[in-house]
CSV table of C-alpha atoms in Angstrom, one decimal:
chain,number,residue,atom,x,y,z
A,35,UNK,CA,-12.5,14.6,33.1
A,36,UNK,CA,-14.7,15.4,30.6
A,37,UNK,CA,-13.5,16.0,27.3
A,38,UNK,CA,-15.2,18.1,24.4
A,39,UNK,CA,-15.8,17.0,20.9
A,40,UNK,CA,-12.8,19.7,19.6
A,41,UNK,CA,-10.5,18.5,22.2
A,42,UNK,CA,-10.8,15.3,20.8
A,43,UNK,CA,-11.0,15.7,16.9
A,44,UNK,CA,-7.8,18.0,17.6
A,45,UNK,CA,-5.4,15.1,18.9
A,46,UNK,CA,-7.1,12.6,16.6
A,47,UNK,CA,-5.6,14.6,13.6
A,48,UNK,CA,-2.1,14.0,15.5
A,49,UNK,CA,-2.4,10.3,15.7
A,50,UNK,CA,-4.2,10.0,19.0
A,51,UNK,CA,-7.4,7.8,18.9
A,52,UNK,CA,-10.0,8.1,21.7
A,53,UNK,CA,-10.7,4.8,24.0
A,54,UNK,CA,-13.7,3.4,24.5
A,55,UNK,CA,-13.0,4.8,28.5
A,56,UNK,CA,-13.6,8.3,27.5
A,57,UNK,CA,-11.1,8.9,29.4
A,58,UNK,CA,-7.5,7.9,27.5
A,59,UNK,CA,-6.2,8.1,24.6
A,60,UNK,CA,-4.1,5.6,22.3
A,61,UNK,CA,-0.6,7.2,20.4
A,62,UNK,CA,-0.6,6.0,16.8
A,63,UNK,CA,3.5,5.8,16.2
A,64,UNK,CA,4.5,5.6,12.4
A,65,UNK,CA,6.8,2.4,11.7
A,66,UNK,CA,8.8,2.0,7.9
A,67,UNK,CA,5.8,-0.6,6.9
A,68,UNK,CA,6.1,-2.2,10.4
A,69,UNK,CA,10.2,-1.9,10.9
A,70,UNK,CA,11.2,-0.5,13.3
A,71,UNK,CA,15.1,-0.4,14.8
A,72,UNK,CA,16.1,-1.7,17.9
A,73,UNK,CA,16.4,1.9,19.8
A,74,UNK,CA,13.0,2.8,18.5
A,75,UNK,CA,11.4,0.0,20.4
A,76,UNK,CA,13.4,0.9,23.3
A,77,UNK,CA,12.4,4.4,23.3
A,78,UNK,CA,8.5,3.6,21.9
A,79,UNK,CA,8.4,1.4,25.1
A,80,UNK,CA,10.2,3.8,27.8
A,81,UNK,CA,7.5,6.3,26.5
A,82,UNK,CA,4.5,3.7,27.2
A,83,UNK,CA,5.9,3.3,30.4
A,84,UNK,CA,6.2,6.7,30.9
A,85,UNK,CA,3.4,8.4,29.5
A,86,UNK,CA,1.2,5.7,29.2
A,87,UNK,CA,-0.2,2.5,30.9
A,88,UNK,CA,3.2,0.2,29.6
A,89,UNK,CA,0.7,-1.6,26.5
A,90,UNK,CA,1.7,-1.1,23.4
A,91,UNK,CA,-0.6,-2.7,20.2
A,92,UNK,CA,0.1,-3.3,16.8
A,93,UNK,CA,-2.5,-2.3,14.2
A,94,UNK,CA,-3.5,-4.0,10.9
A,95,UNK,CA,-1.6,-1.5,8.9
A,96,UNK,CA,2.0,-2.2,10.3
A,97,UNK,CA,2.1,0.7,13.4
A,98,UNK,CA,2.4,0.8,16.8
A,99,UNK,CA,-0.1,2.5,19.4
A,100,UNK,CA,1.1,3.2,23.1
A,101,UNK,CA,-2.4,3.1,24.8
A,102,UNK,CA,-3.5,4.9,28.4
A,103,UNK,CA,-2.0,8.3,27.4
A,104,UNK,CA,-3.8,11.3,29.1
A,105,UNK,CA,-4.6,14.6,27.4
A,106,UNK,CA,-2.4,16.2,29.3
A,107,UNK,CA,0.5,13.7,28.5
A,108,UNK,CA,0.2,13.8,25.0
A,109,UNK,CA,2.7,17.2,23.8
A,110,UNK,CA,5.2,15.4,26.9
A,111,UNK,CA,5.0,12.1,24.9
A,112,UNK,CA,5.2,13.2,21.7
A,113,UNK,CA,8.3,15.6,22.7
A,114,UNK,CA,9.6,12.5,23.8
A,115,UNK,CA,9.5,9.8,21.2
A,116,UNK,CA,10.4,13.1,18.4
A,117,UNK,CA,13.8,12.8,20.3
A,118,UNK,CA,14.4,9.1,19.1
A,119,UNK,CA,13.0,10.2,15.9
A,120,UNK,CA,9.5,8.8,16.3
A,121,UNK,CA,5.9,10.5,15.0
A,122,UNK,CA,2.6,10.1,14.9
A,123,UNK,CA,-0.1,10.1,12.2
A,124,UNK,CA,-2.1,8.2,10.1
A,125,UNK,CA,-5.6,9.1,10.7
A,126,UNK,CA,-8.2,11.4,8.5
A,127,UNK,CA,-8.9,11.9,5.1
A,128,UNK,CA,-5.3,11.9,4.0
A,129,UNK,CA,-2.5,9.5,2.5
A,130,UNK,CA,-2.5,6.8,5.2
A,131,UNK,CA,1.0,5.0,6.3
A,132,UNK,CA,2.1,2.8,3.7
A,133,UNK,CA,2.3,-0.8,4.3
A,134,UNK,CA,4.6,-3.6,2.7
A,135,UNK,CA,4.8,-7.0,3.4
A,136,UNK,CA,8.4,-8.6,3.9
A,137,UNK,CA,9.0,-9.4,0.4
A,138,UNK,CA,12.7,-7.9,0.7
A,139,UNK,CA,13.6,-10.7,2.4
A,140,UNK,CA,10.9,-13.8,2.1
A,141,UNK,CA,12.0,-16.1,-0.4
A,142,UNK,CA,8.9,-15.4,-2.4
A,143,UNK,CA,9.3,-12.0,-2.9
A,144,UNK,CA,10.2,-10.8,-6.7
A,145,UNK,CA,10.6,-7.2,-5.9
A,146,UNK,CA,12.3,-5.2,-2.7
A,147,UNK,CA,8.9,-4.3,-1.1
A,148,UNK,CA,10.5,-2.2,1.5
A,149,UNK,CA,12.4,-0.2,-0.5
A,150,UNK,CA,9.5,0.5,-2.3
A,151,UNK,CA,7.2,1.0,0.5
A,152,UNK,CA,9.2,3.4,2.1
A,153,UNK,CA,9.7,5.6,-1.5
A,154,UNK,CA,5.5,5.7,-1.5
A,155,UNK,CA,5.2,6.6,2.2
A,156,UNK,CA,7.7,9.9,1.2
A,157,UNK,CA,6.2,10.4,-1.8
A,158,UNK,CA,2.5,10.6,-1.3
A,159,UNK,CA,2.3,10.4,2.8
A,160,UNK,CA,5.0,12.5,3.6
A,161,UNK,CA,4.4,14.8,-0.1
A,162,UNK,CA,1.0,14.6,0.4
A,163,UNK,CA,0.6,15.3,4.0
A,164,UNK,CA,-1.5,18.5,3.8
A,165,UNK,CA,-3.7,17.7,1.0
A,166,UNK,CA,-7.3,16.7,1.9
A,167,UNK,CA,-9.0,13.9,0.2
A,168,UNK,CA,-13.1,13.0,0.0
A,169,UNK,CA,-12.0,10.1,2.0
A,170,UNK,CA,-8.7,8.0,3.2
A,171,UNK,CA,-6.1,6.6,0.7
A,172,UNK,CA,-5.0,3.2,1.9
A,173,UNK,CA,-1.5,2.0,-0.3
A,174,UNK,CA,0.0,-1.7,-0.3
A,175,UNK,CA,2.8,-3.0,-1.8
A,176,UNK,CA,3.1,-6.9,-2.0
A,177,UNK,CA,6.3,-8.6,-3.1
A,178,UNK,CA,4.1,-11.2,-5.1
A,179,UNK,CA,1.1,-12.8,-5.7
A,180,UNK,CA,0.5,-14.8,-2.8
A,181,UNK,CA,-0.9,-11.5,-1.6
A,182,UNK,CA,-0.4,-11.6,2.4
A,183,UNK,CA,-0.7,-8.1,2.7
A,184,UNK,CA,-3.8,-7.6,0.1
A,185,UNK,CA,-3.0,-5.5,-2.3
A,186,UNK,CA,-6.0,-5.9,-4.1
A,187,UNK,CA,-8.4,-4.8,-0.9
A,188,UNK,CA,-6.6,-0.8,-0.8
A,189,UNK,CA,-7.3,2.1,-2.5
A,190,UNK,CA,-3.8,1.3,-4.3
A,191,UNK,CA,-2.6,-2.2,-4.1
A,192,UNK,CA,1.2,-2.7,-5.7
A,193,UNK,CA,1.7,-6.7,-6.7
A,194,UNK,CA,5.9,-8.0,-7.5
A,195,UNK,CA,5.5,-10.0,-10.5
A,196,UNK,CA,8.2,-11.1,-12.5
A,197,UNK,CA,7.8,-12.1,-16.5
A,198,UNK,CA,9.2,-15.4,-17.7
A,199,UNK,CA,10.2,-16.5,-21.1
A,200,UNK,CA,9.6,-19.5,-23.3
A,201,UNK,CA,12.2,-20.9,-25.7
A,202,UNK,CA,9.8,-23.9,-27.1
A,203,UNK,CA,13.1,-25.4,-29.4
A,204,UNK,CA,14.3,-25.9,-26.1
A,205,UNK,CA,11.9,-28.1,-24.6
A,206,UNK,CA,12.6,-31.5,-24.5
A,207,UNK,CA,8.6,-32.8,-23.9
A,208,UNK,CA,9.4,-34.2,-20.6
A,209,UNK,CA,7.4,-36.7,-18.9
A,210,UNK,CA,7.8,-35.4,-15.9
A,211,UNK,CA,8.0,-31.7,-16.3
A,212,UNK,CA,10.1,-29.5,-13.7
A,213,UNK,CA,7.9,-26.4,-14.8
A,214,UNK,CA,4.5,-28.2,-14.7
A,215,UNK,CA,5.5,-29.7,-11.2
A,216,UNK,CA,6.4,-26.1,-9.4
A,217,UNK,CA,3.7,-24.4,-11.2
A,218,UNK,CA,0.7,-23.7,-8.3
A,219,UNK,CA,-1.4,-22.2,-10.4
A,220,UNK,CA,-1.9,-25.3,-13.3
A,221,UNK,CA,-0.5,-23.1,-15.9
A,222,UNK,CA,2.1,-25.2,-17.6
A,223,UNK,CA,1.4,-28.6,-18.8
A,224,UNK,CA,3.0,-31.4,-21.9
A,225,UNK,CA,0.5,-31.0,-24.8
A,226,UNK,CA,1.7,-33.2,-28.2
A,227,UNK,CA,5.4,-33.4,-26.7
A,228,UNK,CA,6.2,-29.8,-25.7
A,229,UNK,CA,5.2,-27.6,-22.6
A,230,UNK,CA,2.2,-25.7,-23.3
A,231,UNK,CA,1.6,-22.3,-20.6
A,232,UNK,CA,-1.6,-21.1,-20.4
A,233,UNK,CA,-1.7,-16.8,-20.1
A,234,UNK,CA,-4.5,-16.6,-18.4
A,235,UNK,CA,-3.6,-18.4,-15.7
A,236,UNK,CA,-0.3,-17.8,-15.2
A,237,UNK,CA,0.0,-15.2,-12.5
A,238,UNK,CA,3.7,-14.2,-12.8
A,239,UNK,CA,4.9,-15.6,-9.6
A,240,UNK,CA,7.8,-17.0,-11.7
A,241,UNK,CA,8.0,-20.3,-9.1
A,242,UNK,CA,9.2,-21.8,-12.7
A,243,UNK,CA,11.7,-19.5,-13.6
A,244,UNK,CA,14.6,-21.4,-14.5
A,245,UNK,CA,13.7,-25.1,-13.4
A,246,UNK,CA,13.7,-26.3,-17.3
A,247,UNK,CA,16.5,-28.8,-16.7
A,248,UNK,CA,17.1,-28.0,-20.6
A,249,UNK,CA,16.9,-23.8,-20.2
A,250,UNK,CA,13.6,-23.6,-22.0
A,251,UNK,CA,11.8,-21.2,-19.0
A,252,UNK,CA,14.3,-18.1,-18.1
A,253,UNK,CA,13.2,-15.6,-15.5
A,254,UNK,CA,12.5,-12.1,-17.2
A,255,UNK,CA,11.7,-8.9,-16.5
A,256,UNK,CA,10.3,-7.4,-13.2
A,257,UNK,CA,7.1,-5.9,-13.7
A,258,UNK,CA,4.3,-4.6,-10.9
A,259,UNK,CA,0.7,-5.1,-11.2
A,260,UNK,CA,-1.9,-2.9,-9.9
A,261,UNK,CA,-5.2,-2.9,-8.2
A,262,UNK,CA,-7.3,0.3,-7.9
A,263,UNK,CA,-10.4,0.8,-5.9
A,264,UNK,CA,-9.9,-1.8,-3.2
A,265,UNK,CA,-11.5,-1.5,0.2
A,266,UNK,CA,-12.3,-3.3,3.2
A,267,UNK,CA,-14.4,-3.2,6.6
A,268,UNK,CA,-17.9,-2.4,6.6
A,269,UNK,CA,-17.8,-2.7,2.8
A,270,UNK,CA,-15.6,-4.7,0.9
A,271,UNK,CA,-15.0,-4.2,-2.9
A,272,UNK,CA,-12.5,-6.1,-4.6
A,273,UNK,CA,-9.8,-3.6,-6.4
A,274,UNK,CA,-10.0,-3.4,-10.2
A,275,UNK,CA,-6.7,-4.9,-11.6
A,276,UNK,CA,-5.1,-2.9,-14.2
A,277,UNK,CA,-4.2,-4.5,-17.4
A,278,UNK,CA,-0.8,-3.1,-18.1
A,279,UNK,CA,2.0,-4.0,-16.1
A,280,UNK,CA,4.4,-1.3,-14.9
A,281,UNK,CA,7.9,-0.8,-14.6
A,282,UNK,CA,8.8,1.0,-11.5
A,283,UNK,CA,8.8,4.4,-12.4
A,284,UNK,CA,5.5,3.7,-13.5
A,285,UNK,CA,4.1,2.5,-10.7
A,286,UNK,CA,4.8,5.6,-8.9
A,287,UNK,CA,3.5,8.0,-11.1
A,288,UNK,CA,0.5,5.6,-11.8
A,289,UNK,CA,-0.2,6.3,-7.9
A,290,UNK,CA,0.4,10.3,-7.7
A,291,UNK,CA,-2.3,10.3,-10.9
A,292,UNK,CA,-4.4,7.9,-9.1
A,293,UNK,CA,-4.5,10.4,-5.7
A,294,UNK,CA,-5.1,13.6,-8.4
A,295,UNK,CA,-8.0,11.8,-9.7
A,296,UNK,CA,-9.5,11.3,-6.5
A,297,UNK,CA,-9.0,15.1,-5.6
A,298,UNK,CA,-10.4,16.0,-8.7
A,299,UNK,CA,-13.2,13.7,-9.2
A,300,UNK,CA,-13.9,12.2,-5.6
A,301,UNK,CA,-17.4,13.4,-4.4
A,302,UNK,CA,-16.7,14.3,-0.3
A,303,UNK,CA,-16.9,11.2,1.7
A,304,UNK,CA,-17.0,8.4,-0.9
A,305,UNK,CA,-14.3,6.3,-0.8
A,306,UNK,CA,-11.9,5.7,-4.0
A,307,UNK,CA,-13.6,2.8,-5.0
A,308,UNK,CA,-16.7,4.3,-5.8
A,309,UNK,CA,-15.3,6.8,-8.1
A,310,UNK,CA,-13.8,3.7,-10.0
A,311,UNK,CA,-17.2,2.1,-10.3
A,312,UNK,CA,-18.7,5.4,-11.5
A,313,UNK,CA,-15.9,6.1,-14.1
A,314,UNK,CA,-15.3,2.5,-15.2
A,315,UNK,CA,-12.3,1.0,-14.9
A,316,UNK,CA,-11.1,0.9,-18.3
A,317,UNK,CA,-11.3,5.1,-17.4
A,318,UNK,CA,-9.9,4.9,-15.1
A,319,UNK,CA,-6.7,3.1,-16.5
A,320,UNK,CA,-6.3,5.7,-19.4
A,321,UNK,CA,-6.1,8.4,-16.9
A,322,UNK,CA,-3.2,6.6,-15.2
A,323,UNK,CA,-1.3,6.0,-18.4
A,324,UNK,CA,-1.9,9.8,-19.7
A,325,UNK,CA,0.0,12.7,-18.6
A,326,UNK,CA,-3.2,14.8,-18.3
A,327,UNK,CA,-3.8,14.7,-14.4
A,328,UNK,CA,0.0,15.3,-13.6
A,329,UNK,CA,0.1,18.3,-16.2
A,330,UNK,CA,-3.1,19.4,-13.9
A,331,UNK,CA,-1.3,19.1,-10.7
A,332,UNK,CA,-1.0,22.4,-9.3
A,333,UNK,CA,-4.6,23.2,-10.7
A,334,UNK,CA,-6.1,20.0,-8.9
A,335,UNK,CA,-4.1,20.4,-5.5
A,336,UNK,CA,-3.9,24.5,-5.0
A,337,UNK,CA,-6.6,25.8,-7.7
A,338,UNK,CA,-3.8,27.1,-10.2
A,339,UNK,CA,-5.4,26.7,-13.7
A,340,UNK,CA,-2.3,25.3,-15.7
């Protein structure tokens, strides 16, 4: 059957991606940054069966799509999986799905990346779910910075860091320092008889965080880093890291102003990036830490001068 351009773009905007058949289509199903409970897999794969062709693939950004739908089996399928509280999505120039890699529970992981994860996706997917962009949004939250789920190549890349402190009438001079020896980036080293930790390397990871056999390094504070501007594909741009460190709260709102700035400044079809690079991202970071774009909201999103 052949199938016209509107028919398509109309399913797309539901979730449903055309195959390279021309004939079927493939149902994008929204996970919590790729969790998914036990009856939701049953149900997702009842559906496939079902509806579909009985494949179901995972995609780069942590969802699920049941492949071999029909047209006409798409409103029966999506009836279907809404019962087990399943949905679609994630295509367009919107807020995509947020993804998160599993620092909850790795033993790496210095914040609680789901939780996180799933706050952004109701926040700014969910919140944001009618507001058009110049291009797509990508979000990423990693739980630190071995960076498995690159943060640093979305539009908004989240990074778990946590601070560490230095008591130097502590240190001992070791020979064979704990902090030195965990250290994987070369950051911490015996100079003249006490450890010496170099800023600029350091990346936070906090791997040394209270190994000092003699309390000299104590884990601090959690803080989240931030990329803006990353992208990947066709083009790949490396996201501009932010020089101020966050606190929670501040990530979030440093994300809502980040997704005004783009509907304000974004030229149609350019992707965030490129407004970084034309603003500078030194600009761009002083719009994130003022209140200017938030105070603007209902200007920048419905046209209501403030």
């Amino acid at each position: 059957m052949k199938l016209t351009a509107e028919e398509v773009r109309a399913v797309k905007n539901r979730g449903f991606l055309f195959n390279r058949d021309r004939e079927h289509f493939s149902g994008r199903i929204l996970t919590r940054n790729g969790v998914m409970t036990s009856d939701e897999l049953e149900a997702m794969a009842r559906a496939a069966r079902k509806y579909g062709n009985g494949t179901v693939a995972l995609t780069t950004r942590l969802t699920a799509e049941v492949q071999g739908l029909t047209l006409e089996a798409i409103d029966a399928f999506s009836s279907d999986i809404a019962r087990a509280g399943l949905e679609t999505g994630g295509t367009g120039r919107k807020v995509r799905p947020v993804v998160a890699c599993k620092g909850t529970v790795c033993v790496f992981g210095l914040i609680d990346t789901q939780a996180l994860g799933e706050e952004m996706h109701r926040r700014f997917y969910e919140g944001y779910a009618d507001v058009t962009l110049p291009h797509k949004f990508k979000i990423a939250v990693g739980g630190c910075p071995n960076n498995c789920v690159k943060p640093d190549l979305n539009d908004f890349g989240v990074v778990g860091q946590r601070l560490r402190t230095f008591d130097a009438e502590k240190c001992r001079g070791c020979k064979k320092c704990a902090v030195g020896e965990v250290c994987p980036m070369g950051a911490a080293s015996v100079d003249g008889g006490k450890l010496a930790l170099d800023e600029k390397l350091c990346n936070n990871c906090a791997r040394c965080a209270d190994k000092c056999y003699f309390g000299a390094v104590k884990g601090g504070q959690v803080r989240y880093k931030v990329y803006v501007g990353g992208r990947w594909g066709k083009l790949t741009r490396h996201g501009t890291p932010l020089k101020t460190l966050f606190d929670r709260e501040g990530v979030l709102d440093a994300c809502e102003k980040a997704l005004l700035l783009f509907k304000d400044q974004g030229r149609d079809g350019e992707r965030f990036g490129m407004l970084v690079e034309r603003l500078g991202g030194e600009r761009v970071e002083e719009l994130l830490l003022s209140e200017e774009l938030l105070q603007r909201k209902d200007e920048i999103l419905h046209g209501k001068p403030v």
